[in-house]
Amino acid sequence: MDTLAEAAATSLSGVARVLVHAGKLAPKRAEELVRSAREKKASFIASVIASGAVSPADLAHTLSSALALPLLDLSAVDVPRLPRNLIDARTAAQYQIVVLGRRGNRLFIGGADPTDQEAVERIKFATQLSPEWVIVEHDKLAALLEANSTSAGEALESLVSGDFDFDVSTEDTAPAEAEVTTDVEDAPVVRFLQKMLIDAINARASDLHFEPYENIYRVRFRVDGELREITQPPVAIKDKLASRIKVISRLDISEKRVPQDGRMKLKFGNRAIDFRVSTLPTLFGEKVVIRILDPSSAKVGVDSLGYEKVEKERLLKAIERPYGMILVTGPTGSGKTVSLYTCLNLLNQPGVNISTVEDPAEINLPGINQVNVNDKAGLSFAVALKSFLRQDPDVIMVGEIRDLETADIAIKAAQTGHLVMSTLHTNDAPATLTRLLNMGVAPFNIASSVLLITAQRLARRLCENCKVFADYPREAMLRAGFTETELDGSWRPYRAVGCSACTNGYKGRVGIYQVMPITEAIQRVILSEGSAMDIAEQAQREGVRDLRQSGLIKVRSGVTTLEEVIAVTNE
């Protein structure tokens, strides 16, 4: 190469310089191709191959020899499917690369242009791994990337395609601006959301979680109290999906900085199912959680909830009283709302005036006056309760007693001829009374107003199709709470197996309850400001089972497993 050619080659960079040095391109021709690539905003390699100056195979062999990098024929190997969080499809297409494998902290990248330093830095930053280049032919790489892009699109299309007799509407008439026509490009997102909602209903899920992360976007369902991952749609749909959910939930689609709550309704066959929607800004987008609120769950009847005969009789006797307070306690997700709604449904008669204040109202029950708390507007539990008392109610349901003001008004209502139901977050029934004392409620007010306290948990129910007998060590059964008398050999516990009709051996959930009436003896303990332990001991003497004992009855009857009862009652 003469001096003039060397000078021209020096002014070039990357692949162009390599080709000039190797004698594959004249310096002037290389400059023309570089200029042409810039004007067309294309890569130099694509311009070289399109011009016919160098073939893809010759280019790959030249780069491999000049840069001492390995050469790979993509048509002769199967490219492995690696985790999506290494490099997403968009980055791969942008930098024209393919991930070939990983070993330790080294990531092997196939590409036609190993001189692309921007790609190296982007991959290094995204994966926190050290990229190592393998030369591949440009045309075969382009075909592979196009096939991967097509298959990803087809996968999403097949996931969301289908004919849906599916009417999504808001509970009330939506504002005009919410009635928008979906663009053609948004149609897959709409169908995807519809499919996820239908799948969640068919899977008996209680919640859907749409969760954006830096490199992945995942959808999870909560089934029988456990979250399970369902799919990972492309990250690119996260904003459109969140906007679609906001539109049909009557939320502000322009507001992405603060959490929002809304509702939507779905007509599924001859059923109408409500959904409660909650959005939350996270680092990489808005997380959306949709809770399924099936109105039929409030009408299943008290027998379906899992109360034992004695416990059911105590509860029914309490709700038949004309006045007093009934409290349901337990952690979030333990079924308190369904228990309260079941009781309200039993009381919902034409001659009974029932009012509820909730945050928010989860299930719509015709015949019951339901009010949502609105703190911004000044409508709190206490304010709503005061208004209820002016409207001659017979039954009042307070979603949760959170403070002394609400507790005082609720107790006064219970003392003046109203049946009041509410919830508290405590571990068991005896602890509820001490919680009210700690709030500042006077002992004589508690003793004179509270009729009954129910503590509850939800345990997974064994699948009837696949459950089998279990052989637990006798010592383990005794440690769990069984007595020697109960282990008389007349019964055997079951364990979960798993089949096509269930999830890991469980299907549905059943309630475990501690139902504690406030008797005269317990009233005396309260008036003497006894501790939760004193109240629990008195309740035991009166035949009130604690949560563990109630759970063991479910084990003995083959409804659930010993492991499940220990998990949900391990205070």
Coordinates of C-alpha atoms in Angstrom, one line a residue, residues 227-551:
L227 CA -48.5 -15.5 44.0
R228 CA -47.4 -17.3 40.8
E229 CA -45.8 -15.9 37.7
I230 CA -48.0 -16.3 34.6
T231 CA -46.1 -14.6 31.8
Q232 CA -43.5 -12.0 30.8
P233 CA -44.9 -9.9 28.0
P234 CA -42.6 -7.4 26.2
V235 CA -41.4 -4.5 28.3
A236 CA -42.6 -2.2 25.5
I237 CA -46.3 -2.7 26.3
K238 CA -46.1 -1.6 30.0
D239 CA -47.1 2.0 29.4
K240 CA -49.9 1.2 27.0
L241 CA -51.2 -1.5 29.3
A242 CA -51.2 0.8 32.3
S243 CA -53.0 3.5 30.2
R244 CA -55.6 1.0 29.0
I245 CA -56.4 -0.1 32.6
K246 CA -56.6 3.6 33.7
V247 CA -59.0 4.5 30.9
I248 CA -61.5 1.8 31.8
S249 CA -61.1 2.4 35.5
R250 CA -61.8 6.2 35.1
L251 CA -58.3 7.2 36.3
D252 CA -56.2 10.1 35.2
I253 CA -54.0 8.6 32.4
S254 CA -51.7 11.7 32.5
E255 CA -50.9 11.3 36.1
K256 CA -48.0 8.9 36.7
R257 CA -46.4 10.4 39.8
V258 CA -48.8 9.5 42.5
P259 CA -50.8 6.3 43.3
Q260 CA -54.4 6.1 42.1
D261 CA -57.4 3.9 42.9
G262 CA -60.3 3.0 40.7
R263 CA -62.9 0.4 39.7
M264 CA -64.1 -1.3 36.7
K265 CA -66.8 -3.9 35.9
L266 CA -66.7 -6.9 33.6
K267 CA -69.6 -8.9 32.2
F268 CA -68.4 -12.5 32.1
G269 CA -71.2 -14.6 30.7
N270 CA -74.2 -14.0 32.9
R271 CA -72.0 -12.8 35.8
A272 CA -71.0 -9.2 36.5
I273 CA -67.6 -9.0 38.3
D274 CA -66.1 -5.9 39.9
F275 CA -62.4 -5.1 39.8
R276 CA -60.6 -2.8 42.2
V277 CA -57.6 -1.2 40.5
S278 CA -54.6 0.3 42.3
T279 CA -51.6 2.0 40.5
L280 CA -48.3 2.7 42.2
P281 CA -45.3 4.6 40.6
T282 CA -42.2 2.4 40.8
L283 CA -38.6 3.0 39.5
F284 CA -39.4 1.6 36.1
G285 CA -43.0 2.4 35.5
E286 CA -46.4 2.0 37.1
K287 CA -47.2 -1.2 38.9
V288 CA -50.9 -2.0 38.6
V289 CA -52.7 -4.4 40.9
I290 CA -56.3 -5.5 40.0
R291 CA -58.3 -7.2 42.7
I292 CA -61.2 -9.4 41.6
L293 CA -64.3 -8.7 43.6
D294 CA -66.9 -11.4 42.8
P295 CA -70.3 -10.4 44.3
S296 CA -71.3 -14.1 44.4
S297 CA -68.7 -14.6 47.1
A298 CA -70.9 -12.7 49.6
K299 CA -73.8 -15.0 48.8
V300 CA -72.2 -18.4 49.2
G301 CA -73.7 -18.8 52.6
V302 CA -72.2 -19.2 56.1
D303 CA -71.9 -23.0 55.7
S304 CA -69.4 -22.5 52.8
L305 CA -67.0 -20.4 54.9
G306 CA -65.8 -23.3 57.0
Y307 CA -67.3 -22.6 60.4
E308 CA -67.7 -25.6 62.6
K309 CA -71.2 -26.2 64.0
V310 CA -70.7 -24.6 67.4
E311 CA -68.9 -21.6 65.9
K312 CA -71.6 -21.1 63.3
E313 CA -74.3 -21.2 66.0
R314 CA -72.5 -18.6 68.1
L315 CA -72.1 -16.3 65.1
L316 CA -75.7 -16.6 64.0
K317 CA -77.0 -16.0 67.5
A318 CA -74.9 -12.8 67.7
I319 CA -76.1 -11.3 64.4
E320 CA -79.7 -12.0 65.4
R321 CA -79.3 -9.6 68.4
P322 CA -81.0 -6.2 67.9
Y323 CA -78.0 -4.2 69.1
G324 CA -74.4 -4.6 70.1
M325 CA -71.0 -4.9 68.3
I326 CA -69.5 -7.8 66.4
L327 CA -65.8 -7.6 65.5
V328 CA -64.0 -9.7 62.9
T329 CA -60.2 -9.7 63.2
G330 CA -57.3 -11.1 61.3
P331 CA -54.5 -9.9 58.9
T332 CA -55.0 -8.5 55.5
G333 CA -56.2 -11.1 53.1
S334 CA -57.7 -13.4 55.7
G335 CA -61.3 -13.2 54.4
K336 CA -62.7 -10.7 56.9
T337 CA -64.7 -8.8 54.3
V338 CA -66.3 -11.9 52.9
S339 CA -67.3 -12.9 56.4
L340 CA -68.9 -9.5 57.1
Y341 CA -70.7 -9.4 53.7
T342 CA -72.0 -12.9 54.3
C343 CA -73.5 -11.7 57.6
L344 CA -74.9 -8.6 56.0
N345 CA -76.5 -10.7 53.3
L346 CA -78.3 -12.8 55.9
L347 CA -79.6 -9.6 57.5
N348 CA -80.5 -7.9 54.2
Q349 CA -84.3 -7.9 54.3
P350 CA -86.8 -5.3 53.1
G351 CA -87.6 -4.2 56.7
V352 CA -83.9 -3.7 57.7
N353 CA -82.0 -0.5 57.1
I354 CA -78.3 -1.4 56.5
S355 CA -75.5 1.2 56.0
T356 CA -71.8 0.5 55.5
V357 CA -68.8 2.8 55.3
E358 CA -65.7 1.2 53.7
D359 CA -62.3 2.1 52.2
P360 CA -63.4 1.3 49.6
A361 CA -66.6 -0.7 49.2
E362 CA -65.4 -4.0 47.7
I363 CA -68.6 -5.8 46.8
N364 CA -71.8 -4.2 45.6
L365 CA -74.8 -5.6 47.5
P366 CA -78.3 -4.3 46.3
G367 CA -80.4 -3.2 49.2
I368 CA -77.5 -2.0 51.3
N369 CA -76.4 1.7 51.5
Q370 CA -72.7 1.6 50.9
V371 CA -70.4 4.7 51.4
N372 CA -66.8 5.0 50.3
V373 CA -64.3 6.9 52.6
N374 CA -63.0 10.0 50.9
D375 CA -60.3 11.6 53.1
K376 CA -59.6 14.4 50.7
A377 CA -63.2 15.5 50.8
G378 CA -63.3 15.1 54.6
L379 CA -65.5 12.0 54.6
S380 CA -63.8 9.7 57.2
F381 CA -65.2 6.7 59.0
A382 CA -66.1 8.9 61.9
V383 CA -67.9 11.5 59.8
A384 CA -69.9 8.8 57.9
L385 CA -70.8 7.1 61.2
K386 CA -72.2 10.4 62.6
S387 CA -74.3 10.8 59.4
F388 CA -75.6 7.2 59.6
L389 CA -77.0 7.8 63.1
R390 CA -79.2 10.5 61.7
Q391 CA -80.7 8.2 59.1
D392 CA -82.3 5.6 61.5
P393 CA -80.1 2.6 60.6
D394 CA -80.7 -0.9 62.0
V395 CA -77.4 -2.4 61.1
I396 CA -74.1 -0.5 60.6
M397 CA -70.9 -1.9 59.1
V398 CA -67.6 0.0 59.5
G399 CA -64.8 -1.2 57.3
E400 CA -62.2 -0.8 59.9
I401 CA -61.8 0.8 63.4
R402 CA -58.6 2.7 63.0
D403 CA -58.7 5.3 65.8
L404 CA -60.3 6.3 69.1
E405 CA -62.9 8.6 67.5
T406 CA -64.3 5.9 65.2
A407 CA -64.2 3.4 68.0
D408 CA -66.1 5.7 70.4
I409 CA -68.9 6.5 67.8
A410 CA -69.2 2.8 66.9
I411 CA -69.5 1.8 70.5
K412 CA -72.1 4.5 71.3
A413 CA -74.1 3.3 68.2
A414 CA -73.9 -0.3 69.5
Q415 CA -75.2 0.9 72.9
T416 CA -78.1 2.9 71.5
G417 CA -80.0 0.3 69.6
H418 CA -77.9 -0.5 66.5
L419 CA -76.1 -3.7 65.5
V420 CA -72.6 -2.6 64.5
M421 CA -70.1 -4.8 62.7
S422 CA -66.4 -3.9 62.0
T423 CA -62.9 -5.2 61.7
L424 CA -59.6 -4.8 63.5
H425 CA -56.1 -6.0 62.7
T426 CA -55.2 -8.2 65.6
N427 CA -53.7 -11.7 66.0
D428 CA -56.6 -13.3 67.8
A429 CA -59.9 -12.6 69.5
P430 CA -58.6 -11.9 73.1
A431 CA -56.0 -9.5 71.8
T432 CA -58.8 -7.4 70.1
L433 CA -60.2 -6.4 73.5
T434 CA -56.8 -5.2 74.8
R435 CA -56.3 -3.4 71.4
L436 CA -59.5 -1.4 72.1
L437 CA -58.3 -0.7 75.6
N438 CA -55.0 0.6 74.3
M439 CA -56.8 2.9 71.8
G440 CA -58.4 4.5 74.9
V441 CA -61.8 3.0 74.9
A442 CA -63.1 2.7 78.5
P443 CA -63.4 -0.9 79.8
F444 CA -67.1 -0.6 80.8
N445 CA -67.9 0.6 77.3
I446 CA -66.2 -2.5 75.8
A447 CA -67.9 -4.8 78.2
S448 CA -71.3 -3.4 77.7
S449 CA -71.2 -3.2 73.9
V450 CA -69.1 -6.0 72.3
L451 CA -71.2 -9.2 71.8
L452 CA -68.8 -11.4 69.9
I453 CA -65.3 -11.4 68.4
T454 CA -64.2 -13.7 65.5
A455 CA -60.6 -14.2 64.6
Q456 CA -59.9 -15.9 61.3
R457 CA -57.3 -17.2 58.9
L458 CA -57.5 -18.8 55.4
A459 CA -55.8 -22.1 54.8
R460 CA -55.5 -23.9 51.4
R461 CA -58.1 -26.6 50.9
L462 CA -56.8 -30.1 49.9
C463 CA -57.8 -31.3 46.4
E464 CA -60.3 -34.1 46.7
N465 CA -59.0 -35.8 43.5
C466 CA -55.4 -36.4 44.5
K467 CA -55.0 -36.1 48.3
V468 CA -53.4 -39.2 49.9
F469 CA -52.9 -40.4 53.5
A470 CA -49.9 -39.0 55.3
D471 CA -47.7 -40.6 57.9
Y472 CA -46.6 -37.9 60.3
P473 CA -44.4 -38.9 63.3
R474 CA -46.5 -39.0 66.5
E475 CA -44.1 -36.5 68.1
A476 CA -44.8 -34.0 65.3
M477 CA -48.6 -34.4 65.8
L478 CA -48.2 -33.8 69.5
R479 CA -46.1 -30.8 69.0
A480 CA -48.6 -29.3 66.6
G481 CA -51.3 -29.4 69.3
F482 CA -53.0 -32.8 69.1
T483 CA -53.6 -34.6 72.4
E484 CA -52.8 -38.2 73.1
T485 CA -56.6 -38.9 73.3
E486 CA -57.1 -37.5 69.8
L487 CA -54.4 -39.7 68.3
D488 CA -56.4 -42.9 68.9
G489 CA -55.8 -44.3 65.4
S490 CA -59.5 -43.8 64.3
W491 CA -58.4 -41.3 61.7
R492 CA -55.5 -40.4 59.5
P493 CA -54.3 -37.0 58.2
Y494 CA -53.8 -36.3 54.5
R495 CA -51.1 -34.7 52.5
A496 CA -51.0 -32.7 49.2
V497 CA -49.9 -34.4 46.0
G498 CA -50.9 -32.4 43.0
C499 CA -52.8 -33.2 39.8
S500 CA -54.2 -31.5 36.7
A501 CA -57.3 -30.3 38.6
C502 CA -55.4 -28.4 41.3
T503 CA -52.3 -26.4 42.2
N504 CA -49.7 -28.4 44.1
G505 CA -52.4 -30.5 45.7
Y506 CA -54.6 -27.6 46.9
K507 CA -57.8 -26.2 45.4
G508 CA -59.6 -23.3 47.0
R509 CA -59.3 -22.1 50.6
V510 CA -61.2 -22.7 53.8
G511 CA -61.6 -20.5 56.9
I512 CA -60.1 -21.3 60.3
Y513 CA -62.0 -19.4 63.0
Q514 CA -61.9 -18.5 66.7
V515 CA -65.4 -17.4 67.7
M516 CA -65.4 -15.8 71.2
P517 CA -68.7 -14.6 72.7
I518 CA -68.3 -12.0 75.4
T519 CA -69.9 -13.7 78.4
E520 CA -70.4 -12.3 81.9
A521 CA -67.1 -14.0 83.0
I522 CA -65.2 -12.3 80.2
Q523 CA -66.9 -9.0 80.9
R524 CA -65.6 -9.2 84.5
V525 CA -62.0 -9.8 83.2
I526 CA -62.4 -6.8 80.9
L527 CA -63.7 -4.6 83.8
S528 CA -60.8 -5.6 85.9
E529 CA -58.5 -4.6 83.0
G530 CA -57.2 -8.1 82.6
S531 CA -54.6 -8.9 79.9
A532 CA -55.2 -10.7 76.7
M533 CA -53.8 -13.8 78.3
D534 CA -56.3 -13.6 81.1
I535 CA -59.1 -13.3 78.6
A536 CA -57.8 -16.2 76.5
E537 CA -57.6 -18.5 79.6
Q538 CA -61.2 -17.6 80.5
A539 CA -62.3 -18.2 76.9
Q540 CA -60.6 -21.6 76.9
R541 CA -62.4 -22.6 80.1
E542 CA -65.7 -21.7 78.3
G543 CA -64.9 -24.0 75.4
V544 CA -63.7 -21.4 72.9
R545 CA -61.1 -23.0 70.6
D546 CA -58.0 -20.9 69.6
L547 CA -57.0 -20.7 65.9
R548 CA -54.6 -23.7 66.1
Q549 CA -57.2 -25.9 67.7
S550 CA -59.7 -25.0 65.0
G551 CA -57.1 -25.7 62.4

